[in-house]
Amino acid sequence: MKSLTSIIPAPPGWYARWRFGTHRTVTYPITTWALARDTGSEHTIVVGVDTNGMWPGGDDERPGGEFLRYIYEPIEAGTPDDVFNPVKSPADLASVG
């Protein structure tokens, strides 16, 4: 189990991409960067906590979610095609992929 030990705000443009199922990815903006430490260890890694509250190694990741990678898109490039849109209805989200 990992615990977060230090948190700083993430600059705009950073995203975490997750896979749900075989053909569906969802990208969430990163809200903060954090240091995560394994329980009982001095090993520390940097993780991005996204707008869904997920981070690689967290105990409360969404079921079926697999972290793929962090990506950076400059603001002028826009957002990734699969970025999470909280305005979409659950039916719209179910039809993706």
PDB file of C-alpha atoms in Angstrom:
ATOM      1  CA  MET A   1       0.000   0.000   0.000  1.00  0.00           C
ATOM      2  CA  LYS A   2       1.214   3.494  -0.799  1.00  0.00           C
ATOM      3  CA  SER A   3       0.525   6.685   1.124  1.00  0.00           C
ATOM      4  CA  LEU A   4       0.907  10.258  -0.119  1.00  0.00           C
ATOM      5  CA  THR A   5       3.535  12.207   1.823  1.00  0.00           C
ATOM      6  CA  SER A   6       3.797  15.554   0.022  1.00  0.00           C
ATOM      7  CA  ILE A   7       1.533  17.318  -2.492  1.00  0.00           C
ATOM      8  CA  ILE A   8       2.065  20.266  -4.876  1.00  0.00           C
ATOM      9  CA  PRO A   9      -0.326  21.755  -7.479  1.00  0.00           C
ATOM     10  CA  ALA A  10       0.145  20.511 -11.039  1.00  0.00           C
ATOM     11  CA  PRO A  11       0.579  23.028 -13.850  1.00  0.00           C
ATOM     12  CA  PRO A  12      -2.022  22.930 -16.651  1.00  0.00           C
ATOM     13  CA  GLY A  13      -1.447  20.530 -19.519  1.00  0.00           C
ATOM     14  CA  TRP A  14      -0.642  17.345 -17.572  1.00  0.00           C
ATOM     15  CA  TYR A  15      -2.974  14.323 -17.879  1.00  0.00           C
ATOM     16  CA  ALA A  16      -3.195  10.722 -16.668  1.00  0.00           C
ATOM     17  CA  ARG A  17      -4.420   8.159 -19.204  1.00  0.00           C
ATOM     18  CA  TRP A  18      -6.269   5.065 -17.943  1.00  0.00           C
ATOM     19  CA  ARG A  19      -7.578   2.035 -19.815  1.00  0.00           C
ATOM     20  CA  PHE A  20     -11.026   0.612 -19.013  1.00  0.00           C
ATOM     21  CA  GLY A  21     -11.656  -2.576 -20.939  1.00  0.00           C
ATOM     22  CA  THR A  22      -9.798  -3.522 -24.075  1.00  0.00           C
ATOM     23  CA  HIS A  23     -10.636  -0.562 -26.330  1.00  0.00           C
ATOM     24  CA  ARG A  24     -11.549   2.360 -24.069  1.00  0.00           C
ATOM     25  CA  THR A  25      -9.158   4.911 -22.628  1.00  0.00           C
ATOM     26  CA  VAL A  26     -10.067   7.910 -20.526  1.00  0.00           C
ATOM     27  CA  THR A  27      -7.720  10.800 -19.832  1.00  0.00           C
ATOM     28  CA  TYR A  28      -8.130  12.921 -16.701  1.00  0.00           C
ATOM     29  CA  PRO A  29      -6.362  16.227 -16.012  1.00  0.00           C
ATOM     30  CA  ILE A  30      -3.740  16.020 -13.242  1.00  0.00           C
ATOM     31  CA  THR A  31      -4.618  18.260 -10.295  1.00  0.00           C
ATOM     32  CA  THR A  32      -1.582  17.651  -8.091  1.00  0.00           C
ATOM     33  CA  TRP A  33       1.783  15.914  -8.109  1.00  0.00           C
ATOM     34  CA  ALA A  34       2.521  13.962  -4.967  1.00  0.00           C
ATOM     35  CA  LEU A  35       5.253  11.923  -3.357  1.00  0.00           C
ATOM     36  CA  ALA A  36       4.011   8.405  -2.584  1.00  0.00           C
ATOM     37  CA  ARG A  37       5.756   6.025  -0.213  1.00  0.00           C
ATOM     38  CA  ASP A  38       5.271   2.279   0.202  1.00  0.00           C
ATOM     39  CA  THR A  39       4.185   1.362   3.722  1.00  0.00           C
ATOM     40  CA  GLY A  40       7.209   0.206   5.700  1.00  0.00           C
ATOM     41  CA  SER A  41       9.673   1.403   3.068  1.00  0.00           C
ATOM     42  CA  GLU A  42      11.788   4.441   2.326  1.00  0.00           C
ATOM     43  CA  HIS A  43      11.113   4.021  -1.425  1.00  0.00           C
ATOM     44  CA  THR A  44       9.351   7.171  -2.698  1.00  0.00           C
ATOM     45  CA  ILE A  45       7.922   7.852  -6.171  1.00  0.00           C
ATOM     46  CA  VAL A  46       6.223  10.843  -7.789  1.00  0.00           C
ATOM     47  CA  VAL A  47       2.599  10.289  -8.844  1.00  0.00           C
ATOM     48  CA  GLY A  48      -0.014  12.519 -10.451  1.00  0.00           C
ATOM     49  CA  VAL A  49      -3.411  12.678  -8.747  1.00  0.00           C
ATOM     50  CA  ASP A  50      -6.106  13.296 -11.346  1.00  0.00           C
ATOM     51  CA  THR A  51      -9.490  15.022 -11.225  1.00  0.00           C
ATOM     52  CA  ASN A  52     -11.130  11.643 -10.563  1.00  0.00           C
ATOM     53  CA  GLY A  53      -8.974  11.243  -7.430  1.00  0.00           C
ATOM     54  CA  MET A  54      -7.050   8.306  -8.899  1.00  0.00           C
ATOM     55  CA  TRP A  55      -3.297   7.778  -8.875  1.00  0.00           C
ATOM     56  CA  PRO A  56      -1.161   4.778  -9.812  1.00  0.00           C
ATOM     57  CA  GLY A  57      -0.854   2.515  -6.780  1.00  0.00           C
ATOM     58  CA  GLY A  58      -3.832   3.999  -4.955  1.00  0.00           C
ATOM     59  CA  ASP A  59      -6.171   1.584  -3.178  1.00  0.00           C
ATOM     60  CA  ASP A  60      -9.298   3.304  -4.458  1.00  0.00           C
ATOM     61  CA  GLU A  61      -8.644   3.151  -8.209  1.00  0.00           C
ATOM     62  CA  ARG A  62     -11.793   2.533 -10.228  1.00  0.00           C
ATOM     63  CA  PRO A  63     -12.434  -1.182 -10.778  1.00  0.00           C
ATOM     64  CA  GLY A  64     -11.080  -2.354 -14.117  1.00  0.00           C
ATOM     65  CA  GLY A  65      -8.904   0.725 -14.527  1.00  0.00           C
ATOM     66  CA  GLU A  66      -5.308   0.268 -15.620  1.00  0.00           C
ATOM     67  CA  PHE A  67      -2.944   3.241 -15.509  1.00  0.00           C
ATOM     68  CA  LEU A  68      -1.196   3.664 -18.862  1.00  0.00           C
ATOM     69  CA  ARG A  69       0.918   6.822 -18.687  1.00  0.00           C
ATOM     70  CA  TYR A  70       1.159  10.531 -18.029  1.00  0.00           C
ATOM     71  CA  ILE A  71       0.959  12.834 -21.012  1.00  0.00           C
ATOM     72  CA  TYR A  72       1.639  16.530 -21.473  1.00  0.00           C
ATOM     73  CA  GLU A  73      -0.243  18.674 -23.971  1.00  0.00           C
ATOM     74  CA  PRO A  74       0.646  22.370 -24.171  1.00  0.00           C
ATOM     75  CA  ILE A  75      -2.403  24.558 -23.560  1.00  0.00           C
ATOM     76  CA  GLU A  76      -2.369  25.826 -27.154  1.00  0.00           C
ATOM     77  CA  ALA A  77      -2.600  22.212 -28.426  1.00  0.00           C
ATOM     78  CA  GLY A  78      -5.982  21.693 -26.764  1.00  0.00           C
ATOM     79  CA  THR A  79      -7.028  18.634 -24.797  1.00  0.00           C
ATOM     80  CA  PRO A  80      -6.615  14.948 -25.680  1.00  0.00           C
ATOM     81  CA  ASP A  81      -9.473  13.355 -27.654  1.00  0.00           C
ATOM     82  CA  ASP A  82     -10.375  11.001 -24.800  1.00  0.00           C
ATOM     83  CA  VAL A  83     -10.293  13.582 -22.007  1.00  0.00           C
ATOM     84  CA  PHE A  84     -12.987  13.081 -19.360  1.00  0.00           C
ATOM     85  CA  ASN A  85     -15.928  15.417 -19.868  1.00  0.00           C
ATOM     86  CA  PRO A  86     -18.108  15.714 -16.729  1.00  0.00           C
ATOM     87  CA  VAL A  87     -20.916  17.214 -18.845  1.00  0.00           C
ATOM     88  CA  LYS A  88     -21.453  13.953 -20.791  1.00  0.00           C
ATOM     89  CA  SER A  89     -24.217  11.705 -19.548  1.00  0.00           C
ATOM     90  CA  PRO A  90     -23.468   8.155 -18.304  1.00  0.00           C
ATOM     91  CA  ALA A  91     -25.096   6.838 -21.509  1.00  0.00           C
ATOM     92  CA  ASP A  92     -22.649   8.885 -23.620  1.00  0.00           C
ATOM     93  CA  LEU A  93     -19.713   7.539 -21.600  1.00  0.00           C
ATOM     94  CA  ALA A  94     -20.911   3.926 -21.930  1.00  0.00           C
ATOM     95  CA  SER A  95     -20.966   4.210 -25.719  1.00  0.00           C
ATOM     96  CA  VAL A  96     -17.293   5.276 -25.938  1.00  0.00           C
ATOM     97  CA  GLY A  97     -14.986   2.575 -27.263  1.00  0.00           C
TER      98      GLY A  97
END
